XYZ file of C-alpha atoms in Angstrom:
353
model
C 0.000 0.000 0.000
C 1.364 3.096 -1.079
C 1.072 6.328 1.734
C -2.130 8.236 0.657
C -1.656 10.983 3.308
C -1.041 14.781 2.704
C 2.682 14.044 2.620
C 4.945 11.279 2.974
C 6.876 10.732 6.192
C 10.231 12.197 5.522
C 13.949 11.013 6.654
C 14.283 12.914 9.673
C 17.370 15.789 9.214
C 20.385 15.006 10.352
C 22.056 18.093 10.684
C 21.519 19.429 13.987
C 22.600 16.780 15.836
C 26.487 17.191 16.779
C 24.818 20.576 17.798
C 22.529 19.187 19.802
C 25.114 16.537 21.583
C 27.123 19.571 21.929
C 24.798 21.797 23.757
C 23.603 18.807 26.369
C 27.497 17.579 26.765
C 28.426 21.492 27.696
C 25.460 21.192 30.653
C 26.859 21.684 34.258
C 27.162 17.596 34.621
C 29.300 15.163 33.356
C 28.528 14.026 29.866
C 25.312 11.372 29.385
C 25.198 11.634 33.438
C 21.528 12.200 33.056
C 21.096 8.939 30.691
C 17.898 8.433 28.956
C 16.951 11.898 29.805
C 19.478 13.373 28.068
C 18.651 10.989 24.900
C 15.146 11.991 25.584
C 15.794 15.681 25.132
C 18.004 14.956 21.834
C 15.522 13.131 20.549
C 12.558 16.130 20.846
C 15.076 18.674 19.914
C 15.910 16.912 16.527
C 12.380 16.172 15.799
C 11.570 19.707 16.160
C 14.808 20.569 14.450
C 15.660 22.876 17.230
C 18.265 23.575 19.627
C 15.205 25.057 21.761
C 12.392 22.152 21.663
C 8.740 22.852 23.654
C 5.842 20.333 24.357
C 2.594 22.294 23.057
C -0.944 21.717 23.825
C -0.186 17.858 24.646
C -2.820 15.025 24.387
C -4.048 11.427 24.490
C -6.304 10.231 22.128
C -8.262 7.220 23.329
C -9.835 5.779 20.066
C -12.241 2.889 20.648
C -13.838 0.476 18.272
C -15.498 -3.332 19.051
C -14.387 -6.535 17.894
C -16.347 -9.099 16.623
C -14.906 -11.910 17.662
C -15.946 -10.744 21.371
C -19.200 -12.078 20.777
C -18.090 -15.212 20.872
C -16.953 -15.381 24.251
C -14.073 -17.187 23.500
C -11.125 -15.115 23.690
C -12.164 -12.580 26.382
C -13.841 -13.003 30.013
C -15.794 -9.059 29.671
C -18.710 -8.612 27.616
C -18.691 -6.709 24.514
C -20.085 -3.826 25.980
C -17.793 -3.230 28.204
C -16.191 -0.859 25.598
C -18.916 1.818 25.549
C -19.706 2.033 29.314
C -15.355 2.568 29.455
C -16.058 5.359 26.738
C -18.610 6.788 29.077
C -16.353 6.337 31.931
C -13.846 8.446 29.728
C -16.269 11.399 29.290
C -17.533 11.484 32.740
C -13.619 11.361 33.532
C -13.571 8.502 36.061
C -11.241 6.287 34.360
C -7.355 5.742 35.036
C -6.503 7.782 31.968
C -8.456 10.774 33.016
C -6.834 10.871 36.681
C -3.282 10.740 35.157
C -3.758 12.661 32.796
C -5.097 15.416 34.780
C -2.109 14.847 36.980
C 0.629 15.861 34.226
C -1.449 18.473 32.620
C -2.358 16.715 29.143
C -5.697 16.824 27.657
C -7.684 13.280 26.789
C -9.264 13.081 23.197
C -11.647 10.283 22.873
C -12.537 8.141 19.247
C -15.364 6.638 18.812
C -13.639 4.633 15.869
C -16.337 1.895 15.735
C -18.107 0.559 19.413
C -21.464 -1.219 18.948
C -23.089 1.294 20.634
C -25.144 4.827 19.474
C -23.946 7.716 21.193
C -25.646 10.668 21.196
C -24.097 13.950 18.917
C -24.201 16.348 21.740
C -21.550 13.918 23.835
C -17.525 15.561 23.605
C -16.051 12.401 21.839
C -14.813 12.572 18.384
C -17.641 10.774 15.884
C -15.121 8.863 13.873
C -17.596 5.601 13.775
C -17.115 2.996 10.616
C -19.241 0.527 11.626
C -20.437 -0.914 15.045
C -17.684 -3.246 15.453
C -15.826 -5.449 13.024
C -16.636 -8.650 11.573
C -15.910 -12.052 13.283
C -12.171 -12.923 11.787
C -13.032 -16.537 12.419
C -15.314 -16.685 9.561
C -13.353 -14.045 7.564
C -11.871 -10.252 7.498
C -12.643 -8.031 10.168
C -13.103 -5.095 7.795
C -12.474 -5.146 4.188
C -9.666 -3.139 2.546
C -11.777 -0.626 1.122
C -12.863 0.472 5.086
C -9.576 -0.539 6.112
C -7.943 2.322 4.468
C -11.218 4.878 4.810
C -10.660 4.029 8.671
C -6.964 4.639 7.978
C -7.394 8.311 6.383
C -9.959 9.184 9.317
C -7.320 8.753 12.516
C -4.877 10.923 9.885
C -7.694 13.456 9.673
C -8.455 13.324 13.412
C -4.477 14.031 14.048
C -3.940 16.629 11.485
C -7.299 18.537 13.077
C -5.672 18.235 16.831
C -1.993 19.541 15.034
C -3.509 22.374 13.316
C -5.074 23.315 16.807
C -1.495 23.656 18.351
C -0.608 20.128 19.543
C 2.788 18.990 18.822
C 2.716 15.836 21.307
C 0.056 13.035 20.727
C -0.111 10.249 23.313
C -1.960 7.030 21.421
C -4.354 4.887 23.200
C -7.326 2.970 22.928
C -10.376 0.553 24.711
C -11.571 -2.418 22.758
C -12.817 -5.456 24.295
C -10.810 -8.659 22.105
C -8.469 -5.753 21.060
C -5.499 -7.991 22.624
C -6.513 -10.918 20.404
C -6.366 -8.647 17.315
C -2.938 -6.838 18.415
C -1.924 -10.499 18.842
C -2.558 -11.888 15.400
C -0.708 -8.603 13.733
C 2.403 -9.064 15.933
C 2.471 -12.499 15.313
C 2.258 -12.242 11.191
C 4.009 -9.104 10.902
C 6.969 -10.240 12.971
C 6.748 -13.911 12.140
C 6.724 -15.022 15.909
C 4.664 -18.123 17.165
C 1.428 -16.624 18.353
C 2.460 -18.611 22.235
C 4.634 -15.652 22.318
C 2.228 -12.940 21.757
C -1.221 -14.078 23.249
C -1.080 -12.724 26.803
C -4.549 -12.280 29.095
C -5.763 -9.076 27.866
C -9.028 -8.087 30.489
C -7.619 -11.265 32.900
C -7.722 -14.353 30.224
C -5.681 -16.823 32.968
C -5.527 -20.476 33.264
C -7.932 -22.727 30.930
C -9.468 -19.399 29.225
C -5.839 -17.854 28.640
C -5.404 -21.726 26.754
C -9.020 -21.207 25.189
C -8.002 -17.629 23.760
C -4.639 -19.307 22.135
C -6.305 -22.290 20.474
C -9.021 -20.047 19.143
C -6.579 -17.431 17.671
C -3.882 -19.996 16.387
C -7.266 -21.917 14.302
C -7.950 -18.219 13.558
C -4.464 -17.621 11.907
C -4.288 -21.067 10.059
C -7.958 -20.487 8.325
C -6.282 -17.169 7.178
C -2.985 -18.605 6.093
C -1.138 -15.273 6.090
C 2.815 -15.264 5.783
C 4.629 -12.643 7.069
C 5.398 -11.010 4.198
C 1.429 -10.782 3.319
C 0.480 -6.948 2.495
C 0.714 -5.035 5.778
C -2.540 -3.800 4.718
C -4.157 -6.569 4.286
C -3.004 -8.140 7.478
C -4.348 -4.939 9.448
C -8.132 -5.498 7.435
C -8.194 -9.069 8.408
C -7.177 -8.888 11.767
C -7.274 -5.596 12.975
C -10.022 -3.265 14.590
C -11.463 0.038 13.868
C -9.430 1.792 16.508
C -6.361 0.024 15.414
C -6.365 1.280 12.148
C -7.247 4.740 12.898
C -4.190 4.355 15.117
C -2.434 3.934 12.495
C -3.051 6.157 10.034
C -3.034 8.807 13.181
C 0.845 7.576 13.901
C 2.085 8.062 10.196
C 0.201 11.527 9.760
C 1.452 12.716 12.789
C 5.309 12.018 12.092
C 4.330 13.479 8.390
C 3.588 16.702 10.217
C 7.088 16.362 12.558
C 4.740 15.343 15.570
C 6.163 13.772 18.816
C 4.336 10.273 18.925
C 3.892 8.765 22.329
C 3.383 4.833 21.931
C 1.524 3.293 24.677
C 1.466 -0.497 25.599
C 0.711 -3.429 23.653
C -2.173 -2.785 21.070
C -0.527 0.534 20.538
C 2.800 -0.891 19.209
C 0.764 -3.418 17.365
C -0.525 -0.158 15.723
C 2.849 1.114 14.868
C 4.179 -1.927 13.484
C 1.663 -1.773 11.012
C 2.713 1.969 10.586
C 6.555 1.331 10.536
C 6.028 -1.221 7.932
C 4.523 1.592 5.875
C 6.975 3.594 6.528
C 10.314 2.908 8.534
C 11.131 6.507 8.706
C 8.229 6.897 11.514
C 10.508 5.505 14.383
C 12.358 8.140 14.534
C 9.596 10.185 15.872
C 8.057 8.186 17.739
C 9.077 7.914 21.750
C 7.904 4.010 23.344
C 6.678 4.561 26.937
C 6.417 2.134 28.709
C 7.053 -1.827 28.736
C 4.093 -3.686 28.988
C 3.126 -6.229 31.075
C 1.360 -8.057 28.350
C 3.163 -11.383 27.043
C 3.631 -10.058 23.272
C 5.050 -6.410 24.018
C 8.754 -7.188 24.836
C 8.664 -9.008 21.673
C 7.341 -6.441 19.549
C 9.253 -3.754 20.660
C 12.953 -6.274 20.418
C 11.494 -6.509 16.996
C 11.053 -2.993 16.566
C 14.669 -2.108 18.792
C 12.573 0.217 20.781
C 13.818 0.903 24.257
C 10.660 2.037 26.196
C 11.143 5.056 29.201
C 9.506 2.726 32.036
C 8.824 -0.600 32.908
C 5.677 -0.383 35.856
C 3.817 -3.517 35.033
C 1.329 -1.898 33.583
C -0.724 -3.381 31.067
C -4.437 -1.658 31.050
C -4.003 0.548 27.991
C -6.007 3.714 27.618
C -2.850 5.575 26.348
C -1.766 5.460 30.259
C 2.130 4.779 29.530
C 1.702 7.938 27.687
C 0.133 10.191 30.652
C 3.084 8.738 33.259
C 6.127 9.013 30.639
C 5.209 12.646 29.234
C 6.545 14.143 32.755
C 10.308 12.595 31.611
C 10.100 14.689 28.342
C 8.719 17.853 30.808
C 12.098 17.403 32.617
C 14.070 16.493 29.101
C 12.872 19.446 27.494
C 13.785 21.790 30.721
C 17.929 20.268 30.716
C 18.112 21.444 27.395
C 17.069 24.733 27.591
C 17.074 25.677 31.277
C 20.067 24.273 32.283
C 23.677 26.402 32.928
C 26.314 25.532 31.089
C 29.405 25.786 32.379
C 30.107 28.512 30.862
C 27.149 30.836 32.083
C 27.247 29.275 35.232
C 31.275 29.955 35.655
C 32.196 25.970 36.729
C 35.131 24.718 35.605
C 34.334 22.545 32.776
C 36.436 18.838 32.291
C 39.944 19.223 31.609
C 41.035 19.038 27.981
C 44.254 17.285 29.032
């Protein structure tokens, strides 16, 4: 599939960086003392292409969608409808998301990218809806490729609308019940990995139902009989949900628009690999936040050679690795620019002997 956005992602530029080193290395510290912060900070500063980086406006968007294998009870212990009374939970701000959000001063954006439920126009979500839920991928593809990519250019519309309003961070999350099971069956294809390594127990699969899940997805994968180097688009339409896509087509429009992209957990990266298959280039934008808990995600991101910010055990979604990481780049951002050097501050640098 070719990139049908505004603009292609480009090769991020190159130039600033000794520039960059130069300005963190001549910091009142010893050089790299700070570690990841400091790689953190060079990282936002080359993105922006500036020696003087800021965090503007900064958000998570939650987008949602159903699954229709969660109908079938076989591959996750919550109903289906869990999803919609979470989105409500969103809007009335009572979920984990909202509190941590709130906490580090970024705004939550929720998608409805496709739950099986009617919400009324008046609510403040974004009406992004495809369909109410994807098809059952046991009997075929969750989505043709037709919505696929329409669900695609939506999430890239929804980003470029919350860029043009100022935002130049974008935390990605998301709430789908069976969500894991999809995430699952893209890592596993994409990444050519057994899918005993990726299945992991989403909303508490344990025990016989963790074993249930597994069978049901590795029967699912064989009636497909995708390889892993089947179109990435066509992997993401047979397996993939509503929010997923939008996900990605949100991730590659916002690195097209020099965007800082905050990847949450598990179905999030499952997102991006989807995007970074599109288009490698993307990685260099985007900043991994946390390790999650969930089997699959240390796999994904060795595949990827992402080295996340934290490892909590987290592994609820939501876009909350996003809401407890963004405080890091806070403090990256303020070494960079706030920081003496040695020179204004009149320390004695390291000898040159």
């Amino acid at each position: 599939m070719t990139n049908k956005f505004q603009k292609p992602v480009e090769t991020i530029n190159t130039d600033l960086d000794s520039k960059i080193w130069d300005k963190l290395n001549l910091k009142t510290k010893p050089p790299g003392s700070l570690g990841k912060l400091e790689h953190l900070a060079y990282q936002i500063a080359r993105v922006q292409e500036t020696l003087s980086p800021s965090l503007q406006k900064p958000i998570v968007m939650v987008f949602a969608g159903d699954h229709g294998i969660a109908k079938s009870g076989l591959v996750n212990p919550y109903p289906q409808e869990v999803t919609y009374q979470m989105v409500m939970n969103f809007l009335n701000t009572g979920a984990a998301i909202n509190a941590m959000s709130t906490a580090v001063g970024m705004e939550v954006v929720v998608v409805d990218a496709g739950v099986n439920h009617i919400f009324e126009s008046k609510l403040p979500l974004v009406h992004a809806k495809m369909d109410y839920g994807t098809a059952d991928f046991r009997y075929g593809s969750a989505m043709d490729l037709e919505t696929c990519h329409k669900a695609m250019r939506k999430g890239a519309e929804i980003t470029a609308d919350a860029i043009g309003k100022g935002t130049n961070v974008i935390g990605f999350g998301e709430m789908g019940i069976s969500n894991t099971s999809s995430a699952s069956l893209i890592m596993s294809t994409l990444c050519n990995i057994p899918l005993s390594d990726c299945v992991g127990k989403g909303t508490g699969a344990t025990g016989d139902f963790l074993e249930q899940k597994l069978k049901t997805l590795q029967e699912v994968q064989k009636f497909h009989g995708l390889s892993h180097e089947a179109d990435v688009d066509k992997v993401l339409a047979i397996f993939g949900g509503f929010e997923i896509a939008q996900m990605v087509g949100g991730m590659l429009e916002a690195a097209s628009k020099r965007c800082l992209t905050l990847v949450d957990g598990f179905i999030s990266t499952a997102a991006f690999l989807v995007a970074y298959r599109l288009a490698p280039q993307i990685k260099d934008f985007a900043i991994f936040t946390h390790r999650s808990k969930e089997l699959g995600h240390t796999k994904a991101l060795e595949y990827l050679n992402a080295h996340p910010i934290l490892e909590l055990h987290m592994r609820l979604g939501e876009g909350t690795g996003c809401a407890a990481a963004y405080p890091l780049l806070q403090m990256s951002v303020a070494i960079l620019n706030e920081m003496a050097s040695f020179d204004s501050a009149g320390v004695t640098g390291k000898s040159k002997k």
